[in-house]
XYZ file of C-alpha atoms in Angstrom:
204
model
C -0.216 0.018 -0.024
C 1.428 3.394 -0.859
C 2.234 6.067 1.756
C -0.004 8.633 -0.015
C -3.106 6.058 0.035
C -2.385 5.365 3.830
C -2.340 9.176 4.559
C -5.447 9.459 2.769
C -7.160 6.710 4.706
C -5.758 8.383 7.700
C -7.850 11.559 7.161
C -11.037 9.845 6.329
C -10.641 7.628 9.602
C -9.909 10.404 11.988
C -12.949 12.523 10.293
C -15.033 9.513 11.083
C -13.681 9.157 14.692
C -14.129 12.956 15.212
C -17.692 13.073 13.857
C -18.741 10.101 15.888
C -16.951 11.464 19.033
C -18.887 14.800 18.723
C -22.019 13.048 18.192
C -21.839 10.672 20.848
C -21.024 13.607 23.141
C -24.302 15.440 22.164
C -26.681 12.933 22.412
C -25.501 10.260 24.935
C -28.089 11.023 27.690
C -30.680 10.330 24.980
C -29.517 6.890 23.847
C -30.964 3.588 25.398
C -29.066 0.392 25.894
C -29.651 -1.122 22.559
C -28.486 2.299 20.736
C -25.362 2.740 23.052
C -24.147 -0.936 21.992
C -24.749 0.073 18.328
C -22.633 3.103 18.607
C -19.922 1.269 20.784
C -19.861 -1.285 17.997
C -19.324 1.712 15.646
C -16.309 2.775 17.683
C -15.004 -0.543 17.797
C -14.816 -0.783 14.040
C -13.043 2.536 13.950
C -10.438 1.290 16.384
C -9.493 -1.717 14.469
C -9.225 0.593 11.242
C -6.875 2.823 13.276
C -4.708 0.056 14.374
C -4.206 -1.599 10.956
C -3.787 2.046 9.310
C -1.011 2.549 11.517
C 0.656 -0.724 11.027
C 0.667 0.361 7.462
C 2.348 3.429 8.117
C 4.686 2.208 10.352
C 6.025 -0.285 7.460
C 6.144 2.365 4.808
C 7.705 5.055 7.058
C 11.247 6.258 7.473
C 12.995 6.556 10.833
C 12.588 10.338 11.149
C 8.372 9.967 10.563
C 7.987 6.654 12.742
C 7.891 8.755 16.071
C 5.379 11.435 15.015
C 3.003 8.445 13.932
C 3.390 6.631 17.148
C 2.553 9.686 18.921
C -0.465 10.634 16.840
C -1.604 6.697 16.994
C -1.567 7.111 20.971
C -3.370 10.301 20.745
C -6.072 8.974 18.666
C -6.160 5.531 20.468
C -6.681 7.669 23.825
C -9.679 9.275 22.387
C -11.117 6.085 21.117
C -10.559 4.529 24.565
C -12.187 7.643 26.213
C -15.265 7.094 24.088
C -15.808 3.560 24.887
C -15.249 4.106 28.472
C -17.903 6.727 28.353
C -20.387 4.448 26.706
C -19.348 1.445 29.046
C -20.461 3.867 32.284
C -23.482 4.979 30.706
C -24.812 1.300 29.945
C -23.810 0.373 33.475
C -25.629 3.476 34.704
C -28.757 2.728 32.588
C -28.722 -0.881 33.914
C -28.655 -0.039 37.372
C -31.620 2.491 36.940
C -33.600 0.002 35.256
C -32.871 -2.698 38.024
C -33.909 0.248 40.678
C -36.956 0.635 38.615
C -38.017 -3.018 38.457
C -37.300 -3.273 42.499
C -39.619 -0.180 42.868
C -42.427 -1.464 40.548
C -41.976 -4.837 42.282
C -42.706 -3.176 45.495
C -45.592 -1.051 44.447
C -47.231 -4.282 42.840
C -46.510 -6.287 46.090
C -48.044 -3.345 48.050
C -51.123 -3.386 46.065
C -51.824 -6.967 47.294
C -51.517 -6.601 50.656
C -54.725 -6.284 52.601
C -55.446 -5.075 56.054
C -55.536 -8.218 58.504
C -58.822 -9.564 59.126
C -58.733 -8.472 62.781
C -61.401 -6.038 63.408
C -59.186 -2.857 64.524
C -60.457 -0.678 67.201
C -60.688 3.180 66.973
C -58.893 5.296 68.906
C -60.115 8.944 69.930
C -57.664 9.912 72.563
C -59.570 8.512 75.720
C -56.324 7.830 77.956
C -57.965 4.437 79.611
C -58.524 2.884 75.972
C -54.640 3.410 74.826
C -53.228 0.386 76.177
C -55.952 -1.988 74.487
C -55.802 -0.017 71.261
C -52.068 -0.155 71.266
C -51.653 -3.864 71.874
C -54.314 -4.470 69.304
C -52.789 -2.310 66.562
C -49.578 -3.315 67.228
C -50.058 -6.968 67.017
C -52.255 -6.425 63.721
C -50.247 -3.666 61.909
C -47.364 -2.769 63.458
C -45.718 -6.109 63.571
C -47.175 -7.142 60.320
C -43.602 -7.666 58.269
C -45.484 -7.290 55.098
C -46.485 -3.852 55.340
C -44.591 -0.979 54.394
C -44.210 2.215 56.934
C -46.148 4.162 54.625
C -49.325 1.618 54.907
C -49.008 1.246 58.552
C -49.282 4.684 58.740
C -52.075 4.895 56.353
C -53.961 2.423 58.396
C -53.229 4.162 61.516
C -54.738 7.380 60.467
C -57.691 5.495 59.388
C -58.691 4.337 63.016
C -58.148 7.443 64.679
C -60.563 9.935 65.668
C -60.836 13.131 67.228
C -57.906 14.560 69.458
C -55.725 11.848 68.610
C -56.329 12.201 64.961
C -55.225 15.672 65.291
C -51.719 14.950 66.502
C -50.813 12.936 63.343
C -53.278 14.385 60.362
C -50.345 16.704 59.286
C -47.857 13.955 58.857
C -47.546 12.963 54.932
C -48.199 9.393 54.455
C -44.142 8.061 54.092
C -42.349 5.028 55.396
C -40.381 6.944 57.983
C -43.363 8.948 59.228
C -45.019 5.896 60.793
C -42.581 5.587 63.568
C -42.779 9.437 64.124
C -46.960 9.296 64.286
C -46.550 6.318 66.732
C -44.076 7.979 69.023
C -46.290 11.236 69.075
C -49.129 9.400 70.331
C -47.267 7.387 72.878
C -45.874 10.572 74.223
C -49.199 11.920 74.567
C -51.432 8.997 75.809
C -49.015 6.419 77.355
C -48.784 7.827 80.718
C -48.965 5.193 83.245
C -49.945 7.175 86.351
C -52.893 8.867 84.420
C -54.075 5.270 82.927
C -54.285 3.780 86.524
C -56.002 6.873 87.902
C -58.677 6.506 85.068
C -58.809 2.802 85.502
C -59.387 3.049 89.465
C -62.069 5.384 88.721
C -63.894 3.215 86.503
C -63.933 0.352 89.159
């Protein structure tokens, strides 16, 4: 292969690499996994063309030209490798995102199938001497149910509270973390042993 032909091929390959690099940097966040793999394959082809091209150039070059070709080859391969790494990272990110979405979807699907235990839950309106009974029944049926999320437990809790007790937790959004906060607020307000004992004694 003549040196002039190799040089023309080099210009064409460098041009292809530059265009593909710029296009990839521009739209990488919009590519799905399949498109990323196709783009990576195109870079692989260019990489092989570069290696073959410089092998031919080295065989045709004189001693004064070889060092320049070595530096040029390394610079182009560095760019090529950087793009491959970028694509691999993007594919990995998409895979992790997809797995997370699947887990969330599975949890949501499971959640829709979970029903409140068949035990009929008592309501609680803030009467102190009813707290212990309510607390024991609710914890047995709902709080200790490992199949329920914190958000579901809070939804059930809000559903059985009335009056003053309801006002204590009504401003809390339905989230997993807020169930324990709501329960602690109720315990702080109503779980007073002396008041409970005094109330029970009055009812004797």
